[in-house]
């Protein structure tokens, strides 16, 4: 990789970070759950990319970096689904028996 390729890659990375921060900071809280589901798909792509890197790697450092990328990507996917599930639980209706018990406690 020559210096120009490296400079181009760093420029694209820095610009994508700046655009990502700007876009995410403008998102209202009500859209968090749909965006979290979308980010789970992106992290799935990260895991696939790490697998491709592992397949092409021929050095121990390459294998270690690919493994770390797969672990972090998998943690993000699982964590994203856990957070999404917990947020969706907040919007489910409570069973009638629970509502009655809570109302009785409030009256006492």
mmCIF file of N, CA and C in Angstrom, residues 5-88:
data_model
loop_
_atom_site.group_PDB
_atom_site.id
_atom_site.type_symbol
_atom_site.label_atom_id
_atom_site.label_comp_id
_atom_site.label_asym_id
_atom_site.label_seq_id
_atom_site.Cartn_x
_atom_site.Cartn_y
_atom_site.Cartn_z
ATOM 1 N N UNK A 5 -2.586 5.728 -1.142
ATOM 2 C CA UNK A 5 -3.679 4.829 -0.753
ATOM 3 C C UNK A 5 -3.957 4.941 0.744
ATOM 4 N N UNK A 6 -2.907 5.007 1.531
ATOM 5 C CA UNK A 6 -3.073 5.133 2.975
ATOM 6 C C UNK A 6 -3.743 6.452 3.329
ATOM 7 N N UNK A 7 -3.333 7.534 2.707
ATOM 8 C CA UNK A 7 -3.926 8.847 2.956
ATOM 9 C C UNK A 7 -5.394 8.856 2.544
ATOM 10 N N UNK A 8 -5.712 8.244 1.427
ATOM 11 C CA UNK A 8 -7.101 8.159 0.980
ATOM 12 C C UNK A 8 -7.935 7.345 1.968
ATOM 13 N N UNK A 9 -7.415 6.218 2.428
ATOM 14 C CA UNK A 9 -8.140 5.384 3.385
ATOM 15 C C UNK A 9 -8.372 6.126 4.696
ATOM 16 N N UNK A 10 -7.371 6.839 5.182
ATOM 17 C CA UNK A 10 -7.516 7.599 6.429
ATOM 18 C C UNK A 10 -8.525 8.731 6.248
ATOM 19 N N UNK A 11 -8.486 9.395 5.095
ATOM 20 C CA UNK A 11 -9.436 10.479 4.825
ATOM 21 C C UNK A 11 -10.867 9.960 4.802
ATOM 22 N N UNK A 12 -11.101 8.845 4.134
ATOM 23 C CA UNK A 12 -12.446 8.263 4.081
ATOM 24 C C UNK A 12 -12.895 7.860 5.483
ATOM 25 N N UNK A 13 -12.002 7.277 6.275
ATOM 26 C CA UNK A 13 -12.352 6.869 7.631
ATOM 27 C C UNK A 13 -12.729 8.071 8.485
ATOM 28 N N UNK A 14 -11.926 9.123 8.462
ATOM 29 C CA UNK A 14 -12.199 10.313 9.282
ATOM 30 C C UNK A 14 -13.501 10.972 8.854
ATOM 31 N N UNK A 15 -13.735 11.096 7.551
ATOM 32 C CA UNK A 15 -14.981 11.691 7.078
ATOM 33 C C UNK A 15 -16.193 10.852 7.460
ATOM 34 N N UNK A 16 -16.070 9.533 7.392
ATOM 35 C CA UNK A 16 -17.197 8.680 7.769
ATOM 36 C C UNK A 16 -17.490 8.779 9.259
ATOM 37 N N UNK A 17 -16.455 8.909 10.082
ATOM 38 C CA UNK A 17 -16.680 9.098 11.526
ATOM 39 C C UNK A 17 -17.404 10.415 11.779
ATOM 40 N N UNK A 18 -16.963 11.478 11.137
ATOM 41 C CA UNK A 18 -17.598 12.787 11.337
ATOM 42 C C UNK A 18 -19.053 12.784 10.869
ATOM 43 N N UNK A 19 -19.319 12.214 9.710
ATOM 44 C CA UNK A 19 -20.693 12.139 9.207
ATOM 45 C C UNK A 19 -21.544 11.250 10.117
ATOM 46 N N UNK A 20 -21.002 10.138 10.574
ATOM 47 C CA UNK A 20 -21.746 9.245 11.466
ATOM 48 C C UNK A 20 -22.128 9.918 12.772
ATOM 49 N N UNK A 21 -21.206 10.626 13.371
ATOM 50 C CA UNK A 21 -21.495 11.332 14.626
ATOM 51 C C UNK A 21 -22.563 12.392 14.394
ATOM 52 N N UNK A 22 -22.466 13.118 13.309
ATOM 53 C CA UNK A 22 -23.443 14.165 13.008
ATOM 54 C C UNK A 22 -24.833 13.580 12.778
ATOM 55 N N UNK A 23 -24.909 12.490 12.048
ATOM 56 C CA UNK A 23 -26.205 11.880 11.759
ATOM 57 C C UNK A 23 -26.824 11.286 13.028
ATOM 58 N N UNK A 24 -26.052 10.552 13.797
ATOM 59 C CA UNK A 24 -26.575 9.898 14.997
ATOM 60 C C UNK A 24 -26.997 10.912 16.059
ATOM 61 N N UNK A 25 -26.302 12.027 16.149
ATOM 62 C CA UNK A 25 -26.650 13.017 17.178
ATOM 63 C C UNK A 25 -27.997 13.678 16.907
ATOM 64 N N UNK A 26 -28.484 13.614 15.683
ATOM 65 C CA UNK A 26 -29.766 14.229 15.319
ATOM 66 C C UNK A 26 -30.956 13.271 15.426
ATOM 67 N N UNK A 27 -30.740 12.045 15.820
ATOM 68 C CA UNK A 27 -31.804 11.040 15.850
ATOM 69 C C UNK A 27 -32.591 11.150 17.155
ATOM 70 N N UNK A 28 -33.926 11.269 17.076
ATOM 71 C CA UNK A 28 -34.728 11.301 18.309
ATOM 72 C C UNK A 28 -34.780 9.912 18.970
ATOM 73 N N UNK A 29 -35.069 9.915 20.254
ATOM 74 C CA UNK A 29 -35.062 8.662 21.025
ATOM 75 C C UNK A 29 -36.093 7.660 20.509
ATOM 76 N N UNK A 30 -37.190 8.132 19.924
ATOM 77 C CA UNK A 30 -38.230 7.207 19.454
ATOM 78 C C UNK A 30 -37.773 6.355 18.276
ATOM 79 N N UNK A 31 -36.726 6.771 17.600
ATOM 80 C CA UNK A 31 -36.222 5.994 16.465
ATOM 81 C C UNK A 31 -35.071 5.081 16.842
ATOM 82 N N UNK A 32 -34.756 5.001 18.114
ATOM 83 C CA UNK A 32 -33.594 4.216 18.529
ATOM 84 C C UNK A 32 -33.747 2.741 18.179
ATOM 85 N N UNK A 33 -34.905 2.153 18.454
ATOM 86 C CA UNK A 33 -35.092 0.721 18.233
ATOM 87 C C UNK A 33 -34.949 0.336 16.762
ATOM 88 N N UNK A 34 -35.607 1.041 15.820
ATOM 89 C CA UNK A 34 -35.396 0.672 14.411
ATOM 90 C C UNK A 34 -33.942 0.849 13.964
ATOM 91 N N UNK A 35 -33.281 1.878 14.457
ATOM 92 C CA UNK A 35 -31.881 2.075 14.080
ATOM 93 C C UNK A 35 -31.000 1.002 14.681
ATOM 94 N N UNK A 36 -31.327 0.540 15.879
ATOM 95 C CA UNK A 36 -30.539 -0.516 16.513
ATOM 96 C C UNK A 36 -30.638 -1.794 15.681
ATOM 97 N N UNK A 37 -31.824 -2.076 15.169
ATOM 98 C CA UNK A 37 -31.978 -3.262 14.323
ATOM 99 C C UNK A 37 -31.160 -3.125 13.047
ATOM 100 N N UNK A 38 -31.114 -1.924 12.492
ATOM 101 C CA UNK A 38 -30.298 -1.699 11.302
ATOM 102 C C UNK A 38 -28.818 -1.849 11.590
ATOM 103 N N UNK A 39 -28.396 -1.394 12.765
ATOM 104 C CA UNK A 39 -26.973 -1.522 13.100
ATOM 105 C C UNK A 39 -26.600 -2.982 13.350
ATOM 106 N N UNK A 40 -27.557 -3.794 13.758
ATOM 107 C CA UNK A 40 -27.278 -5.224 13.908
ATOM 108 C C UNK A 40 -26.922 -5.833 12.558
ATOM 109 N N UNK A 41 -27.613 -5.404 11.512
ATOM 110 C CA UNK A 41 -27.295 -5.907 10.170
ATOM 111 C C UNK A 41 -25.894 -5.464 9.753
ATOM 112 N N UNK A 42 -25.533 -4.232 10.071
ATOM 113 C CA UNK A 42 -24.202 -3.732 9.720
ATOM 114 C C UNK A 42 -23.131 -4.530 10.458
ATOM 115 N N UNK A 43 -23.362 -4.828 11.724
ATOM 116 C CA UNK A 43 -22.372 -5.592 12.473
ATOM 117 C C UNK A 43 -22.272 -7.029 11.977
ATOM 118 N N UNK A 44 -23.369 -7.541 11.450
ATOM 119 C CA UNK A 44 -23.302 -8.856 10.816
ATOM 120 C C UNK A 44 -22.371 -8.836 9.609
ATOM 121 N N UNK A 45 -22.405 -7.737 8.863
ATOM 122 C CA UNK A 45 -21.498 -7.584 7.729
ATOM 123 C C UNK A 45 -20.060 -7.488 8.209
ATOM 124 N N UNK A 46 -19.850 -6.835 9.355
ATOM 125 C CA UNK A 46 -18.501 -6.744 9.941
ATOM 126 C C UNK A 46 -17.972 -8.138 10.262
ATOM 127 N N UNK A 47 -18.832 -8.988 10.810
ATOM 128 C CA UNK A 47 -18.413 -10.355 11.137
ATOM 129 C C UNK A 47 -18.037 -11.109 9.861
ATOM 130 N N UNK A 48 -18.820 -10.946 8.811
ATOM 131 C CA UNK A 48 -18.507 -11.612 7.543
ATOM 132 C C UNK A 48 -17.184 -11.086 6.985
ATOM 133 N N UNK A 49 -16.968 -9.779 7.077
ATOM 134 C CA UNK A 49 -15.705 -9.204 6.628
ATOM 135 C C UNK A 49 -14.522 -9.750 7.408
ATOM 136 N N UNK A 50 -14.691 -9.918 8.718
ATOM 137 C CA UNK A 50 -13.618 -10.485 9.539
ATOM 138 C C UNK A 50 -13.336 -11.929 9.132
ATOM 139 N N UNK A 51 -14.372 -12.673 8.772
ATOM 140 C CA UNK A 51 -14.163 -14.048 8.306
ATOM 141 C C UNK A 51 -13.382 -14.071 6.994
ATOM 142 N N UNK A 52 -13.703 -13.130 6.112
ATOM 143 C CA UNK A 52 -12.966 -13.054 4.844
ATOM 144 C C UNK A 52 -11.504 -12.687 5.085
ATOM 145 N N UNK A 53 -11.268 -11.778 6.023
ATOM 146 C CA UNK A 53 -9.885 -11.418 6.360
ATOM 147 C C UNK A 53 -9.148 -12.628 6.922
ATOM 148 N N UNK A 54 -9.816 -13.398 7.774
ATOM 149 C CA UNK A 54 -9.186 -14.590 8.345
ATOM 150 C C UNK A 54 -8.851 -15.602 7.249
ATOM 151 N N UNK A 55 -9.721 -15.705 6.257
ATOM 152 C CA UNK A 55 -9.473 -16.656 5.167
ATOM 153 C C UNK A 55 -8.285 -16.233 4.313
ATOM 154 N N UNK A 56 -8.065 -14.947 4.171
ATOM 155 C CA UNK A 56 -6.980 -14.439 3.334
ATOM 156 C C UNK A 56 -5.676 -14.247 4.101
ATOM 157 N N UNK A 57 -5.729 -14.306 5.410
ATOM 158 C CA UNK A 57 -4.546 -14.032 6.229
ATOM 159 C C UNK A 57 -3.589 -15.222 6.210
ATOM 160 N N UNK A 58 -2.303 -14.895 6.303
ATOM 161 C CA UNK A 58 -1.279 -15.944 6.330
ATOM 162 C C UNK A 58 -0.287 -15.741 7.473
ATOM 163 N N UNK A 59 -0.604 -14.804 8.360
ATOM 164 C CA UNK A 59 0.298 -14.522 9.481
ATOM 165 C C UNK A 59 -0.463 -14.665 10.788
ATOM 166 N N UNK A 60 0.244 -14.963 11.872
ATOM 167 C CA UNK A 60 -0.433 -15.051 13.177
ATOM 168 C C UNK A 60 -1.109 -13.741 13.576
ATOM 169 N N UNK A 61 -0.489 -12.605 13.267
ATOM 170 C CA UNK A 61 -1.095 -11.310 13.591
ATOM 171 C C UNK A 61 -2.418 -11.133 12.842
ATOM 172 N N UNK A 62 -2.450 -11.543 11.597
ATOM 173 C CA UNK A 62 -3.685 -11.465 10.820
ATOM 174 C C UNK A 62 -4.791 -12.311 11.419
ATOM 175 N N UNK A 63 -4.434 -13.511 11.861
ATOM 176 C CA UNK A 63 -5.428 -14.384 12.491
ATOM 177 C C UNK A 63 -5.953 -13.780 13.791
ATOM 178 N N UNK A 64 -5.060 -13.214 14.581
ATOM 179 C CA UNK A 64 -5.464 -12.613 15.860
ATOM 180 C C UNK A 64 -6.379 -11.423 15.615
ATOM 181 N N UNK A 65 -6.002 -10.557 14.680
ATOM 182 C CA UNK A 65 -6.837 -9.391 14.389
ATOM 183 C C UNK A 65 -8.204 -9.802 13.843
ATOM 184 N N UNK A 66 -8.237 -10.798 12.982
ATOM 185 C CA UNK A 66 -9.514 -11.277 12.444
ATOM 186 C C UNK A 66 -10.371 -11.876 13.556
ATOM 187 N N UNK A 67 -9.746 -12.621 14.463
ATOM 188 C CA UNK A 67 -10.497 -13.203 15.575
ATOM 189 C C UNK A 67 -11.077 -12.112 16.468
ATOM 190 N N UNK A 68 -10.264 -11.106 16.787
ATOM 191 C CA UNK A 68 -10.740 -10.003 17.631
ATOM 192 C C UNK A 68 -11.887 -9.269 16.937
ATOM 193 N N UNK A 69 -11.773 -9.044 15.630
ATOM 194 C CA UNK A 69 -12.845 -8.377 14.886
ATOM 195 C C UNK A 69 -14.124 -9.215 14.908
ATOM 196 N N UNK A 70 -13.987 -10.534 14.782
ATOM 197 C CA UNK A 70 -15.172 -11.398 14.830
ATOM 198 C C UNK A 70 -15.818 -11.373 16.211
ATOM 199 N N UNK A 71 -15.003 -11.391 17.253
ATOM 200 C CA UNK A 71 -15.548 -11.374 18.618
ATOM 201 C C UNK A 71 -16.279 -10.065 18.876
ATOM 202 N N UNK A 72 -15.651 -8.934 18.542
ATOM 203 C CA UNK A 72 -16.294 -7.640 18.776
ATOM 204 C C UNK A 72 -17.553 -7.482 17.927
ATOM 205 N N UNK A 73 -17.509 -7.926 16.686
ATOM 206 C CA UNK A 73 -18.691 -7.852 15.834
ATOM 207 C C UNK A 73 -19.825 -8.707 16.371
ATOM 208 N N UNK A 74 -19.502 -9.915 16.819
ATOM 209 C CA UNK A 74 -20.529 -10.805 17.378
ATOM 210 C C UNK A 74 -21.104 -10.222 18.670
ATOM 211 N N UNK A 75 -20.248 -9.624 19.496
ATOM 212 C CA UNK A 75 -20.739 -8.997 20.735
ATOM 213 C C UNK A 75 -21.703 -7.855 20.409
ATOM 214 N N UNK A 76 -21.395 -7.072 19.378
ATOM 215 C CA UNK A 76 -22.280 -5.986 18.986
ATOM 216 C C UNK A 76 -23.609 -6.502 18.457
ATOM 217 N N UNK A 77 -23.582 -7.568 17.684
ATOM 218 C CA UNK A 77 -24.825 -8.136 17.157
ATOM 219 C C UNK A 77 -25.698 -8.635 18.308
ATOM 220 N N UNK A 78 -25.129 -9.431 19.187
ATOM 221 C CA UNK A 78 -25.906 -9.988 20.307
ATOM 222 C C UNK A 78 -26.380 -8.874 21.231
ATOM 223 N N UNK A 79 -25.491 -7.962 21.569
ATOM 224 C CA UNK A 79 -25.872 -6.855 22.442
ATOM 225 C C UNK A 79 -26.954 -5.988 21.830
ATOM 226 N N UNK A 80 -26.886 -5.773 20.541
ATOM 227 C CA UNK A 80 -27.910 -4.974 19.868
ATOM 228 C C UNK A 80 -29.276 -5.635 19.941
ATOM 229 N N UNK A 81 -29.316 -6.945 19.746
ATOM 230 C CA UNK A 81 -30.602 -7.632 19.849
ATOM 231 C C UNK A 81 -31.124 -7.647 21.280
ATOM 232 N N UNK A 82 -30.251 -7.746 22.255
ATOM 233 C CA UNK A 82 -30.681 -7.709 23.657
ATOM 234 C C UNK A 82 -31.280 -6.344 23.981
ATOM 235 N N UNK A 83 -30.610 -5.280 23.572
ATOM 236 C CA UNK A 83 -31.117 -3.932 23.832
ATOM 237 C C UNK A 83 -32.435 -3.708 23.098
ATOM 238 N N UNK A 84 -32.522 -4.136 21.853
ATOM 239 C CA UNK A 84 -33.755 -3.980 21.089
ATOM 240 C C UNK A 84 -34.893 -4.732 21.761
ATOM 241 N N UNK A 85 -34.631 -5.950 22.217
ATOM 242 C CA UNK A 85 -35.660 -6.739 22.891
ATOM 243 C C UNK A 85 -36.129 -6.060 24.171
ATOM 244 N N UNK A 86 -35.196 -5.533 24.944
ATOM 245 C CA UNK A 86 -35.569 -4.850 26.190
ATOM 246 C C UNK A 86 -36.396 -3.605 25.917
ATOM 247 N N UNK A 87 -36.057 -2.874 24.868
ATOM 248 C CA UNK A 87 -36.832 -1.676 24.536
ATOM 249 C C UNK A 87 -38.231 -2.039 24.060
ATOM 250 N N UNK A 88 -38.351 -3.107 23.275
ATOM 251 C CA UNK A 88 -39.670 -3.515 22.805
ATOM 252 C C UNK A 88 -40.543 -4.024 23.945
#
